[in-house]
Amino acid sequence: MDNQQEMKQVSVMEILKEHNLVVPEIQREYVWGRNDYGILDTFLTDIKHSFNNKLKENPELKALEKLLMKSSIEERLILESLAEKLNGQTSEAVLNLGFLYSYKPGYYISDEGKDAYLIDGQQRFTTLFLILFYLAVKENKIETFKKLFRVKEDENKIAFNYRVRMLTHNFILDMLSNVKSVADLIEIKSKSWFLANYKHDTTVSAIVGTDKIDGALFLIHQHLNDQDHGLFEFAQQNIKFWHFKTEETSQGEELYITMNSRGQQLADNESVRAVLFKSESAKKDPMKWSELWEEWQDFFWKNASTVKNNSGLSADLGFNEFLRWVQIFKMIEIKQSTGDDENEDAADKKDILKVIRWGKWEKLDTAYLELEQIELYFNALKYLYTDFKKELHILDSHYKEYKNFNLLSHEWLHPKESVNNIGQIDSFRLLPVLYYCKMQIENKNKLSIINVFRVIRFFFNISRDPNINKSPGNQLINAIKALEKTGEEEDIAIRFKRDEISSTLLNKEERIKLKLFSEAEDRYSLENFFWRGEDLRVNSGQIKHLLDLSFAHSSPNNFEIEIFADFLKTFEEFIKNEKFIWGNLLPTDVYLEKADRIFALSSWYKTKDFMELVSLRTQKKNQTLIDFFQLKKKEFIKQYTSAEMLFNEKSYKKQLYLYYILHTELIARDQNWNWDHGWAFGVWSNYPHCKSIFNTPSVFQHYSQAFRENENKIVKVHRKIPKGEKLIEDLMIWSET
C-alpha cells in the first residue's frame, strides 16, 4: 500500500482543505476544559514552549511579529506574507499531537470536501479549535479563522461540526458570530445571546466554565494572553496530527512509517492500536475501545506533567512503557518454566529477559497484547496512582511509628526518552505490585489499601538486597511466577509462605518476617518497628541482626515486639550519634588489623560486639550516653592489672583505643576525634615530632580510601603528649575514679 497516501501528517489548515470534521453523537462529551490532573495546562504549556523555541531559532520571525503589532493595514498584509514564509522554514518546530482517527459516513458531500467522522482525537482537536479562535480574536484574525473553518453563519455551517448535538452546534456558531474581543470571550456567560440552556450542556460547560471549574476559554486566556503575536499562524500551520482514515487502511500492522524528515517512526502504541483494533472484540464495539484507548492516552499525558524537567507533550513514552509491562506479564504467564529459578540462560527466560532489559529501538510484539488484558492492567495502574494515593490517611491511622508511604514514583509513568524504560530495579519494585492488583481486580476482589501497601513495601524492601540487584530481571520473573502460583490470597505474608518460592527472592530473613507477620496478634506493631528498622541507612532493608538479638532475649518459642522495639531504639540512638560512639568501637570486632592497617568492616553494625553494646545500652537506658561510654572506657582500662601491662600492649586496635581515651578524657577532653580524616588507620613505626606511650612505639594516621602519608591526618594526640608526664599511670588512676 502507499503509506504516504493512507496516513498523512497534517496541520489544521491541511486537514480542513480536504475534510469537514464531524464529532458524531456516540462520541463522549468534550471534557478537557475541566482540566483534570492539569491536562489542559500541560497542553497549553507545551504549545507555548514549542512556539517560543521556534522564535528563539528564528530571530527574524520574532522581529517581524513585533512589527506586526504596530503596523498599519497595508503594512500588515506584506508583513504577514513574510511571516508565513519564515514560518514554513523551521520544520523542526512541528508539534505533533498524535492521531486523529476518522471514518467515512454512509453519505457523500461533494460541495466542499468529504465529511470525516472523528472516532478518536476530538478532545485534542476541539481544544485546538478553541485555541485558534481565542488567538484569532486576540490577533485580529477572526475573518482568517472563519475562512479556515469555512464558517457560513447564514447556512449554519462550519467545517468542524457538532451538528448531531444541536445545542453544542448552536453554541459554537453563536460564539463565532457574537464574540468580537477577548473581553467578550472571558465574560461569555454574561452575554445576552448566551442561552440558559447552554449551561446544561456538558461540552459547553467544559468550554465556558462553571462554579466548580474554570473552563477551557479561561485557561487558554490565562496561558496565552501574554504570548507574542504570531501564535495563531504557528498553531494553524505547525501543530499537526497523524490523520488515520480507518476505512481506507486494511494493513494496520504496517504502520511503522516515517513521521518526518528526521526518520522518526510512529509511536509504538499507535502501531499496536492499529493491529489490536482488528480483533473481534474491537470490531464488536469499536467506540468502547476507542474511548478507552483515548482515556489511557490521557492518563499518561496527565501524569507526564507531574514529572520534573518534563517539557514533552506526548504521552507516548509512558504509554509505550505500560504496554511493555503488559507484554512482560503475558510472556511470563505463557512460557513454560524449566524449574530453574536462578538460571538466566534457561530457555523459558531468554526472550522475557530481552523485553525486561529493552533496548532503545526494540518494538512491542502484539502477539502478547490483548485489549481486555490492557484494560485490566490499566485499571490496576490507575488504582495505584489515583485511588490508592487518596486513601493514604487510612495507612497513617494504622502506623504510628512508620510514615514512608510514598514508595511509587510518578516518574515511572513517563520514563526518560534517552533510556526508553524505567530500568530493571524499578520494574522489580512496580510490576509485581501491578500484577497483584490486576489479579485482585480480575477475581472481583475489592482492593484493600493495607494489603496493597504491604505488597508495595515487600518489593520495595527486597529490591535493596544485593542478591536481587545482581539479577533484577530474573528475580522479576520469579516474583510474577510466585504471585501467579499463589492464587487469590490477598495477604502477601500468607501467599509467600511456600517452600517452592525462589530462595533469592525470599531469603531466610524475609521468611522469618513473613511468618511473624502471618502469626502476629498485633501485626501493625510488628510492621511499624520492622519497617522503621529496615529503612535505617545502615540496614538498607535488612534487620536479621536485630531479630536475632530479640529472639535471644525473648521467652522460648515467642517473639516479643516490645523487646525488639527497645533494641531498635538503642540501635537508632547509636546510629544517630555515630561519630560520638565510634571511638568506642576501636577495640571491638568492628575493626580488623591487617599488617599496618586497621579498618572497619562494612557490616560493622551487624557484628557480635556491636550488638552486645546495643543490648548492654538497652539494659542501662537510664544512663546518659556519655556516662554509659565513660564507664565502658574505665572497664577497658581496668583489664590491665598494672601500668607495665598497659605499657606493653601490642594490639594496634587497643593502642588506638587507649589513645582515644587519653585524648577525650585527659589531654584534650574533647569528644571530636577528627573522624572527617577517615575511619581507617595506617601505622608508622615513628614519625617526626610525634610521641608514643607504648613500649613498641607506633604512630597512627587516619585515612579514607588508601593509606598514603599525610601529616595532617596523623592522630593528633601523638603531638600533644607532654614531656615528663606519666600518662599510663594517669589513665590507671582515672579508671578508678
XYZ file of C-alpha atoms in Angstrom:
737
model
C 0.000 0.000 0.000
C 1.019 3.606 -0.416
C 1.579 4.688 3.197
C 2.037 8.318 2.317
C -1.488 8.375 0.861
C -3.126 6.318 3.606
C -1.501 8.128 6.528
C -0.632 11.807 6.499
C 0.855 14.190 8.994
C -1.402 17.199 8.629
C -1.879 20.627 10.137
C -5.297 22.134 10.829
C -5.018 24.022 7.533
C -4.196 20.876 5.610
C -6.871 18.607 7.062
C -9.608 21.219 6.616
C -8.723 21.594 2.933
C -9.856 18.002 2.437
C -12.482 17.359 5.107
C -15.314 18.654 7.201
C -14.654 17.128 10.608
C -17.754 15.923 12.444
C -17.999 14.863 16.093
C -20.577 12.038 15.992
C -23.315 11.591 18.552
C -21.759 8.450 20.042
C -18.547 10.293 20.959
C -18.134 11.354 24.569
C -18.605 14.990 25.528
C -15.732 17.472 25.498
C -14.100 17.219 28.939
C -10.601 18.673 28.647
C -11.937 22.028 29.773
C -12.342 20.532 33.250
C -8.528 20.391 33.345
C -8.463 17.103 35.260
C -4.914 16.428 36.514
C -3.851 19.661 34.782
C -4.108 18.127 31.291
C -5.134 21.404 29.631
C -2.386 23.278 31.495
C 0.100 20.747 30.139
C -1.282 21.040 26.598
C -1.064 24.841 26.598
C 2.356 24.935 28.260
C 3.820 22.671 25.608
C 2.328 24.717 22.775
C 3.898 27.857 24.272
C 7.194 26.036 24.754
C 7.258 24.875 21.129
C 6.318 28.318 19.779
C 8.863 30.163 21.927
C 11.586 27.734 20.866
C 10.720 28.497 17.260
C 11.098 32.220 17.906
C 14.489 31.630 19.518
C 15.613 29.618 16.494
C 14.294 32.253 14.098
C 15.007 35.791 15.410
C 13.890 37.295 12.083
C 10.427 35.870 12.664
C 10.282 37.335 16.161
C 11.279 40.744 14.829
C 8.522 40.546 12.196
C 5.949 39.589 14.821
C 6.840 42.713 16.828
C 6.469 44.880 13.710
C 3.066 43.317 13.022
C 1.766 44.589 16.349
C 2.499 48.193 15.323
C 1.736 48.010 11.578
C -0.986 49.633 9.502
C -3.466 47.532 7.474
C -1.377 47.873 4.292
C 1.864 47.044 6.100
C 0.230 44.096 7.862
C -0.554 42.322 4.559
C 3.092 42.461 3.484
C 4.489 41.510 6.900
C 2.059 38.609 7.323
C 3.143 37.229 3.969
C 6.795 37.392 5.031
C 5.997 35.840 8.405
C 4.151 32.981 6.715
C 7.191 32.216 4.570
C 9.524 32.315 7.567
C 7.086 30.150 9.487
C 7.419 27.408 6.936
C 11.206 27.416 7.029
C 11.534 25.938 10.505
C 10.338 22.358 10.129
C 11.911 21.428 13.446
C 9.219 23.428 15.229
C 6.451 20.997 14.251
C 4.485 19.914 17.318
C 2.729 16.603 16.722
C -0.305 15.910 18.909
C -0.740 12.267 17.972
C -3.549 10.717 15.953
C -6.920 11.691 14.589
C -8.921 8.605 13.687
C -11.868 9.113 11.394
C -14.259 7.116 9.254
C -16.303 7.934 6.190
C -20.069 8.246 6.773
C -22.606 6.480 4.598
C -23.292 9.541 2.508
C -21.197 11.749 0.229
C -20.915 15.529 0.139
C -19.273 16.961 -2.927
C -19.520 20.699 -2.487
C -16.714 21.449 -0.033
C -14.924 18.207 0.724
C -15.928 14.949 2.316
C -17.269 14.671 5.839
C -14.994 12.715 8.187
C -16.462 11.442 11.460
C -13.972 11.578 14.330
C -13.747 8.424 16.427
C -10.633 9.462 18.325
C -8.785 12.719 18.933
C -11.790 15.002 19.300
C -10.625 16.218 22.749
C -7.360 17.480 21.283
C -8.925 18.872 18.109
C -11.726 20.663 19.981
C -9.127 22.206 22.283
C -7.059 23.330 19.297
C -10.205 24.781 17.682
C -10.821 26.877 20.828
C -7.171 27.949 20.992
C -7.260 29.080 17.364
C -10.458 31.044 17.935
C -9.022 32.748 21.027
C -5.836 33.660 19.122
C -7.855 34.876 16.138
C -9.757 37.235 18.437
C -6.578 38.341 20.213
C -4.601 38.908 16.981
C -7.494 40.427 14.981
C -7.724 37.442 12.644
C -11.361 36.445 13.115
C -12.045 36.538 9.372
C -8.979 34.378 8.721
C -10.293 31.913 11.291
C -13.763 31.828 9.710
C -12.252 31.262 6.295
C -10.079 28.446 7.664
C -13.085 26.661 9.199
C -15.430 27.602 6.324
C -17.900 29.258 8.678
C -21.190 30.127 6.918
C -23.355 31.742 9.546
C -26.358 32.208 7.248
C -26.365 28.472 6.468
C -25.390 27.286 9.972
C -22.354 25.514 8.521
C -18.818 25.041 9.798
C -16.010 22.636 8.877
C -15.730 21.426 12.492
C -19.195 20.282 13.300
C -21.108 19.252 16.409
C -24.298 19.325 14.353
C -25.511 15.947 15.658
C -25.655 17.714 19.045
C -27.704 20.723 18.140
C -27.266 22.640 21.384
C -23.466 22.356 21.191
C -23.522 23.173 17.469
C -25.693 26.254 18.052
C -23.469 27.490 20.881
C -20.351 27.298 18.706
C -21.992 29.231 15.883
C -23.374 31.813 18.338
C -19.911 32.233 19.839
C -18.322 32.750 16.427
C -20.988 35.301 15.460
C -21.047 37.367 18.649
C -17.533 37.389 20.113
C -15.519 40.364 18.883
C -12.916 40.795 21.633
C -11.047 38.850 24.289
C -13.271 40.521 26.882
C -16.321 39.052 25.123
C -14.784 35.603 25.485
C -13.900 35.949 29.147
C -17.357 37.327 30.022
C -19.190 34.974 27.672
C -21.687 33.609 30.222
C -22.998 37.104 30.969
C -23.789 37.963 27.343
C -27.422 38.294 26.266
C -27.020 35.800 23.416
C -25.766 33.085 25.843
C -28.869 30.936 26.343
C -29.762 29.475 29.734
C -29.856 26.020 28.147
C -26.177 26.276 27.248
C -25.316 25.927 30.947
C -26.798 22.417 30.930
C -24.702 21.186 28.009
C -21.678 19.218 29.231
C -19.432 20.290 26.354
C -20.406 23.962 26.623
C -19.815 23.888 30.386
C -16.321 22.490 29.844
C -15.649 25.323 27.387
C -17.026 28.310 29.327
C -16.636 27.018 32.888
C -18.964 26.562 35.851
C -18.934 27.402 39.551
C -16.587 24.447 40.071
C -14.288 24.597 37.022
C -12.576 27.458 35.189
C -13.310 26.127 31.715
C -11.171 25.941 28.591
C -11.555 29.577 27.493
C -10.423 30.960 30.846
C -7.384 28.659 30.955
C -6.475 29.457 27.353
C -6.607 33.172 28.177
C -4.553 32.623 31.327
C -1.799 30.853 29.377
C -1.775 32.724 26.064
C -2.728 36.312 26.901
C 0.910 37.433 27.135
C 2.222 35.422 24.184
C 3.886 37.149 21.234
C 1.879 37.922 18.116
C 2.158 35.097 15.589
C 0.975 32.165 17.664
C -2.205 31.903 15.548
C -0.126 31.326 12.430
C 2.039 28.820 14.279
C -0.973 26.919 15.625
C -2.691 26.503 12.266
C 0.476 25.506 10.399
C 2.948 23.923 12.830
C 0.717 21.948 15.179
C -0.001 18.683 13.418
C -1.725 15.326 13.723
C -1.364 11.981 12.043
C -4.691 11.567 10.275
C -5.605 7.900 10.058
C -8.638 7.167 7.874
C -9.651 3.739 9.138
C -11.946 2.912 6.237
C -9.022 3.183 3.819
C -6.351 1.207 5.682
C -6.570 -2.579 5.911
C -2.997 -3.308 6.915
C -2.665 -1.695 10.334
C 0.385 -3.733 11.264
C 2.355 -1.914 8.555
C 2.008 1.463 10.221
C 5.717 1.827 11.009
C 6.156 4.757 8.639
C 8.276 7.858 8.674
C 6.844 10.726 10.728
C 9.132 13.454 9.429
C 12.320 14.162 7.556
C 14.453 13.077 10.533
C 13.294 9.487 10.239
C 11.260 9.209 13.439
C 8.613 6.488 13.471
C 5.065 6.213 14.689
C 4.730 5.685 18.408
C 4.584 2.007 19.302
C 1.200 2.388 20.972
C -0.359 3.783 17.775
C 1.004 0.938 15.686
C -0.163 -1.546 18.314
C -3.581 0.080 18.302
C -3.931 -0.382 14.559
C -3.354 -4.119 14.993
C -5.466 -4.612 18.124
C -8.427 -2.751 16.643
C -8.703 -5.524 14.052
C -9.572 -8.011 16.816
C -13.089 -9.422 17.138
C -13.765 -7.607 20.411
C -12.771 -4.274 18.858
C -14.966 -4.908 15.818
C -17.949 -5.714 18.050
C -17.692 -2.446 19.988
C -15.267 -0.049 18.255
C -16.493 3.039 20.098
C -15.974 1.457 23.522
C -12.362 0.600 22.763
C -11.744 3.913 21.010
C -12.894 5.823 24.095
C -10.890 3.565 26.403
C -7.759 3.986 24.288
C -8.125 7.757 24.449
C -8.675 7.533 28.210
C -5.455 5.505 28.544
C -3.508 8.037 26.484
C -4.965 10.905 28.508
C -3.858 9.234 31.753
C -0.212 9.138 30.682
C -0.407 12.635 29.257
C -1.785 13.987 32.540
C 0.780 12.190 34.628
C 3.663 13.286 32.401
C 3.049 16.827 33.661
C 3.947 15.759 37.227
C 7.468 14.704 36.222
C 10.250 17.204 36.912
C 12.002 18.760 33.909
C 9.477 17.241 31.512
C 8.694 19.567 28.629
C 7.367 16.872 26.282
C 3.713 16.891 25.278
C 3.405 13.322 24.053
C 2.085 10.525 26.227
C 3.852 8.015 24.005
C 6.808 7.282 26.293
C 4.624 6.403 29.246
C 2.000 4.525 27.250
C 4.616 2.534 25.334
C 6.292 1.616 28.613
C 2.973 0.475 30.076
C 2.361 -1.763 27.053
C 5.843 -3.240 27.534
C 4.852 -4.202 31.076
C 1.689 -5.896 29.760
C 3.813 -7.811 27.247
C 6.187 -8.948 30.021
C 3.282 -10.240 32.114
C 1.837 -12.231 29.217
C 5.203 -13.686 28.250
C 5.805 -14.866 31.820
C 2.321 -16.386 32.027
C 2.524 -18.417 28.827
C 6.164 -19.522 28.970
C 6.758 -22.970 30.444
C 9.034 -22.930 33.492
C 12.153 -25.077 33.478
C 12.113 -25.197 37.265
C 15.494 -23.469 37.473
C 14.634 -20.141 39.085
C 18.178 -18.749 39.162
C 19.402 -19.647 35.658
C 19.153 -16.608 33.387
C 20.097 -18.723 30.377
C 17.144 -21.064 30.864
C 15.108 -21.494 27.689
C 11.955 -20.070 29.268
C 13.646 -16.814 30.261
C 15.813 -15.568 27.405
C 13.025 -13.909 25.411
C 11.430 -12.430 28.531
C 14.724 -11.010 29.791
C 15.268 -9.353 26.415
C 12.000 -7.430 26.861
C 12.801 -6.647 30.506
C 16.213 -5.231 29.521
C 14.671 -3.481 26.477
C 16.984 -1.654 24.114
C 16.069 1.792 22.844
C 14.925 0.601 19.412
C 13.022 -2.511 20.496
C 9.431 -2.885 19.275
C 6.380 -4.210 21.061
C 5.061 -7.610 19.994
C 1.284 -7.559 19.527
C 1.138 -11.356 19.848
C 1.328 -10.792 23.619
C -1.161 -7.916 23.808
C -4.956 -8.070 24.122
C -7.337 -5.165 24.660
C -9.113 -6.875 27.561
C -5.851 -7.503 29.411
C -4.618 -3.975 28.734
C -7.854 -2.695 30.293
C -7.354 -4.818 33.423
C -3.752 -3.699 33.887
C -4.698 -0.083 33.238
C -7.389 -0.233 35.931
C -4.780 -1.642 38.317
C -2.307 1.116 37.421
C -4.956 3.801 37.749
C -5.826 2.487 41.205
C -2.191 2.672 42.312
C -1.683 6.244 41.113
C -5.104 7.751 41.912
C -7.395 5.883 44.331
C -4.552 4.456 46.422
C -2.999 7.883 46.968
C -6.372 9.288 48.039
C -6.592 6.656 50.793
C -3.190 7.218 52.406
C -4.864 8.652 55.516
C -6.048 5.102 56.268
C -2.444 3.915 56.402
C -1.494 6.876 58.547
C -4.094 5.905 61.140
C -2.724 2.353 61.443
C 1.000 3.096 61.558
C 2.147 5.439 64.314
C 5.888 4.799 64.039
C 6.238 4.372 60.268
C 5.314 7.122 57.779
C 7.131 6.408 54.495
C 4.112 5.570 52.333
C 5.199 7.286 49.108
C 7.035 4.360 47.520
C 5.633 4.547 43.961
C 7.416 7.103 41.790
C 5.416 9.194 39.312
C 8.473 9.172 37.064
C 7.780 5.510 36.322
C 4.756 6.667 34.312
C 6.955 8.719 31.978
C 10.481 7.313 31.526
C 13.228 9.437 30.051
C 13.417 9.317 26.273
C 17.162 8.643 26.412
C 16.649 5.257 28.093
C 13.118 4.441 26.930
C 12.199 2.389 30.028
C 12.205 2.610 33.819
C 15.065 0.195 34.452
C 15.178 -3.284 35.940
C 15.204 -2.456 39.665
C 12.294 -0.025 39.311
C 10.475 -2.648 37.228
C 11.091 -5.144 40.029
C 9.531 -2.725 42.515
C 6.470 -1.837 40.430
C 5.482 -4.726 38.173
C 4.769 -7.369 40.853
C 2.541 -4.826 42.628
C 0.726 -4.057 39.375
C 0.310 -7.779 38.698
C -1.058 -8.365 42.200
C -3.639 -5.565 41.798
C -4.658 -6.829 38.370
C -5.243 -10.321 39.778
C -7.435 -8.920 42.550
C -9.482 -6.869 40.069
C -9.795 -9.822 37.706
C -11.008 -12.030 40.574
C -13.575 -9.376 41.565
C -11.861 -8.805 44.925
C -12.029 -5.342 46.472
C -8.553 -3.883 46.722
C -7.539 -3.253 50.330
C -5.141 -0.345 50.771
C -3.486 -2.151 53.699
C -2.812 -5.323 51.723
C -1.748 -3.384 48.625
C 0.722 -1.341 50.650
C 2.122 -4.499 52.226
C 2.892 -5.778 48.721
C 4.412 -2.414 47.728
C 6.516 -2.394 50.883
C 7.667 -6.008 50.452
C 9.031 -5.497 46.928
C 10.480 -2.085 47.785
C 12.382 -3.589 50.683
C 13.809 -6.663 48.967
C 14.815 -4.541 45.955
C 17.661 -3.294 48.197
C 19.026 -6.830 48.655
C 22.413 -7.140 46.867
C 21.417 -10.583 45.572
C 18.301 -9.130 43.943
C 20.417 -6.361 42.427
C 22.714 -8.901 40.787
C 19.873 -10.249 38.617
C 16.804 -7.989 38.916
C 15.292 -9.145 35.630
C 15.485 -12.778 36.641
C 14.009 -12.031 40.061
C 11.181 -10.054 38.442
C 10.232 -13.208 36.533
C 10.419 -15.228 39.754
C 8.219 -12.669 41.529
C 5.483 -12.772 38.873
C 5.612 -16.586 38.806
C 5.325 -16.672 42.596
C 2.279 -14.387 42.547
C 0.713 -16.401 39.737
C 1.165 -19.691 41.620
C -0.155 -18.482 44.963
C -3.734 -17.909 43.856
C -6.243 -15.372 45.132
C -4.936 -14.860 48.686
C -4.781 -11.109 49.371
C -2.192 -11.186 52.171
C 1.395 -11.256 50.886
C 2.569 -12.858 54.149
C 0.278 -15.840 53.626
C 0.797 -16.008 49.845
C 4.557 -16.352 50.147
C 4.664 -18.942 52.957
C 5.676 -21.587 50.426
C 8.868 -23.585 50.182
C 8.968 -23.586 46.369
C 9.449 -19.811 46.088
C 12.945 -18.787 44.960
C 15.415 -18.580 47.849
C 16.910 -15.441 46.311
C 13.518 -13.771 46.168
C 12.592 -14.987 49.635
C 15.733 -15.354 51.754
C 15.845 -16.621 55.326
C 15.229 -13.205 56.864
C 12.197 -12.498 54.678
C 10.710 -15.902 55.514
C 11.111 -15.178 59.239
C 9.423 -11.782 58.923
C 6.527 -13.086 56.825
C 5.981 -15.921 59.310
C 5.915 -13.451 62.191
C 3.512 -11.188 60.287
C 1.116 -14.011 59.463
C 1.024 -15.246 63.079
C 1.029 -11.910 64.923
C -1.895 -10.819 67.067
C -0.888 -7.191 66.543
C 0.658 -7.171 63.096
C 0.619 -3.383 62.819
C 3.078 -3.134 65.737
C 5.500 -5.541 64.077
C 5.268 -3.706 60.765
C 5.711 -0.324 62.451
C 9.033 -1.296 64.025
C 10.290 -3.730 61.360
C 9.780 -1.215 58.548
C 11.306 1.569 60.621
C 14.375 -0.583 61.241
C 14.621 -1.652 57.598
C 14.712 1.977 56.471
C 17.682 2.942 58.632
C 20.547 3.981 56.377
C 22.969 1.303 57.562
C 20.425 -1.524 57.478
C 19.247 -0.962 53.915
C 16.318 -3.319 54.310
C 17.988 -5.995 56.469
C 17.238 -6.383 60.191
C 18.195 -10.009 60.906
C 20.829 -8.854 63.418
C 18.084 -7.094 65.388
C 15.721 -10.050 65.029
C 18.384 -12.472 66.283
C 19.117 -10.269 69.294
C 15.398 -10.034 70.072
C 14.850 -13.789 69.781
C 17.802 -14.365 72.130
C 16.165 -12.189 74.797
C 12.557 -13.337 74.286
C 10.919 -16.279 76.004
C 11.229 -19.651 74.191
C 9.119 -20.017 71.017
C 7.910 -16.474 71.417
C 8.834 -13.218 69.695
C 8.244 -10.146 71.832
C 7.871 -6.972 69.799
C 8.437 -4.816 72.905
C 11.965 -6.226 73.226
C 12.628 -5.644 69.520
C 11.350 -2.059 69.820
C 13.689 -1.347 72.754
C 16.714 -2.731 70.894
C 15.739 -0.793 67.774
C 15.572 2.479 69.727
C 19.061 1.884 71.130
C 20.343 0.935 67.684
C 18.872 4.167 66.296
C 20.486 6.136 69.133
C 23.901 4.712 68.228
C 23.462 5.410 64.508
C 22.267 8.951 65.206
C 25.355 9.580 67.373
C 27.739 7.635 65.163
C 30.729 9.967 65.440
C 30.335 10.249 69.200
C 30.286 6.497 69.833
C 32.700 5.447 67.089
C 35.927 5.608 69.066
C 34.488 3.062 71.498
C 34.283 0.548 68.641
C 38.061 0.573 68.062
C 38.897 -2.448 70.286
C 35.863 -4.492 69.145
C 35.284 -6.895 66.254
C 34.018 -3.906 64.268
C 37.713 -3.306 63.398
C 40.237 -5.661 61.796
C 44.039 -5.479 61.973
C 45.942 -6.436 58.854
C 49.704 -5.738 58.784
C 49.989 -1.958 59.198
C 46.285 -1.261 58.584
C 43.320 -1.053 60.953
C 39.949 -0.773 59.216
C 36.252 -1.242 59.984
C 34.073 -3.939 58.463
C 31.443 -2.702 56.015
C 28.838 -4.637 58.008
C 30.109 -3.265 61.332
C 26.564 -2.644 62.605
C 25.851 -6.425 62.487
C 28.938 -7.566 64.396
C 28.675 -9.530 67.636
C 30.430 -6.876 69.738
C 28.339 -4.021 68.373
C 25.083 -5.879 69.019
C 26.285 -6.676 72.550
C 26.789 -2.948 73.067
C 23.203 -2.410 71.859
C 21.999 -4.993 74.369
C 24.004 -3.509 77.269
C 22.947 0.028 76.473
C 19.278 -1.054 76.348
C 19.631 -2.537 79.825
C 21.157 0.724 81.085
C 18.961 3.176 79.217
C 18.587 5.339 82.340
C 22.222 6.401 81.942
C 23.192 9.196 79.601
C 25.122 8.143 76.516
C 28.213 9.969 77.844
C 28.065 8.160 81.176
C 27.469 4.795 79.507
C 30.580 5.000 77.326
C 32.716 6.586 80.020
C 32.055 3.535 82.171
C 32.954 1.303 79.204
C 36.277 3.150 78.878
C 37.058 2.659 82.553
C 36.125 -1.022 82.395
C 38.513 -1.429 79.468
C 41.463 0.139 81.342
C 40.749 -1.971 84.409
C 41.592 -5.054 82.349
C 45.229 -4.018 82.763
C 46.330 -5.080 86.224
C 49.453 -2.911 86.093
C 50.922 0.072 84.276
C 53.601 -2.229 82.851
C 50.944 -4.473 81.323
C 49.349 -1.489 79.621
C 52.781 -0.160 78.545
C 53.497 -3.483 76.774
C 50.204 -3.582 74.858
C 50.939 -4.723 71.272
C 47.483 -4.724 69.676
C 47.115 -1.772 67.315
C 43.351 -1.651 67.920
C 43.770 -1.489 71.686
C 46.591 1.053 71.465
C 44.341 3.239 69.318
C 41.503 2.945 71.806
C 43.789 3.942 74.668
C 44.927 6.980 72.688
C 41.249 7.779 72.084
C 40.546 7.601 75.849
C 43.638 9.675 76.580
C 42.541 12.362 74.119
C 38.867 12.526 75.119
C 39.232 12.206 78.897
C 42.669 13.524 79.968
C 44.539 15.619 77.399
C 42.059 17.459 75.181
C 38.850 16.447 76.951
C 37.316 16.745 73.509
C 34.959 14.108 72.071
C 35.792 15.168 68.485
C 38.495 12.880 67.177
C 38.769 14.073 63.576
C 36.716 11.273 62.026
C 36.415 13.500 58.966
C 40.012 12.477 58.194
C 38.906 8.871 57.784
C 37.583 5.872 59.690
C 40.574 3.641 58.901
C 44.159 3.893 60.208
C 47.641 3.203 58.970
C 50.643 2.640 61.260
C 54.090 4.284 61.205
C 56.909 2.929 63.394
C 57.879 6.552 64.026
C 57.009 9.986 62.701
C 58.638 13.436 63.158
C 57.517 15.327 66.266
C 55.199 12.512 67.324
C 55.344 10.527 70.567
C 54.090 7.145 71.730
C 53.202 5.954 75.248
C 53.816 2.269 74.459
C 56.876 0.038 74.593
C 56.579 -0.690 70.864
C 56.234 2.852 69.525
C 53.611 3.284 66.834
C 52.169 6.412 65.256
C 48.673 6.222 63.753
C 47.319 8.110 60.779
C 43.707 8.402 59.611
C 42.878 7.510 56.001
C 39.732 7.021 53.923
C 40.379 5.014 50.756
C 44.106 4.297 50.610
C 46.890 4.662 53.177
C 49.288 7.320 51.918
C 51.456 9.624 54.008
C 49.615 12.756 55.071
C 50.976 14.617 58.104
C 47.689 16.499 58.522
C 45.909 13.211 59.199
C 48.220 11.975 61.959
C 46.157 11.186 65.076
C 46.585 14.495 66.864
C 47.158 13.082 70.367
C 50.669 11.997 69.228
C 51.701 15.667 69.077
C 50.068 16.576 72.401
C 51.782 14.087 74.695
C 53.654 16.335 77.180
C 57.253 15.648 78.229
C 57.913 14.016 81.540
C 54.276 13.052 82.142
C 53.390 9.544 83.298
C 50.225 9.230 81.217
C 49.821 5.491 81.681
C 49.668 5.900 85.442
C 47.222 8.780 84.976
C 44.971 6.548 82.878
C 45.053 3.833 85.533
C 44.138 6.340 88.246
C 41.343 7.884 86.123
C 39.750 4.484 85.578
C 39.333 4.080 89.341
C 37.610 7.426 89.884
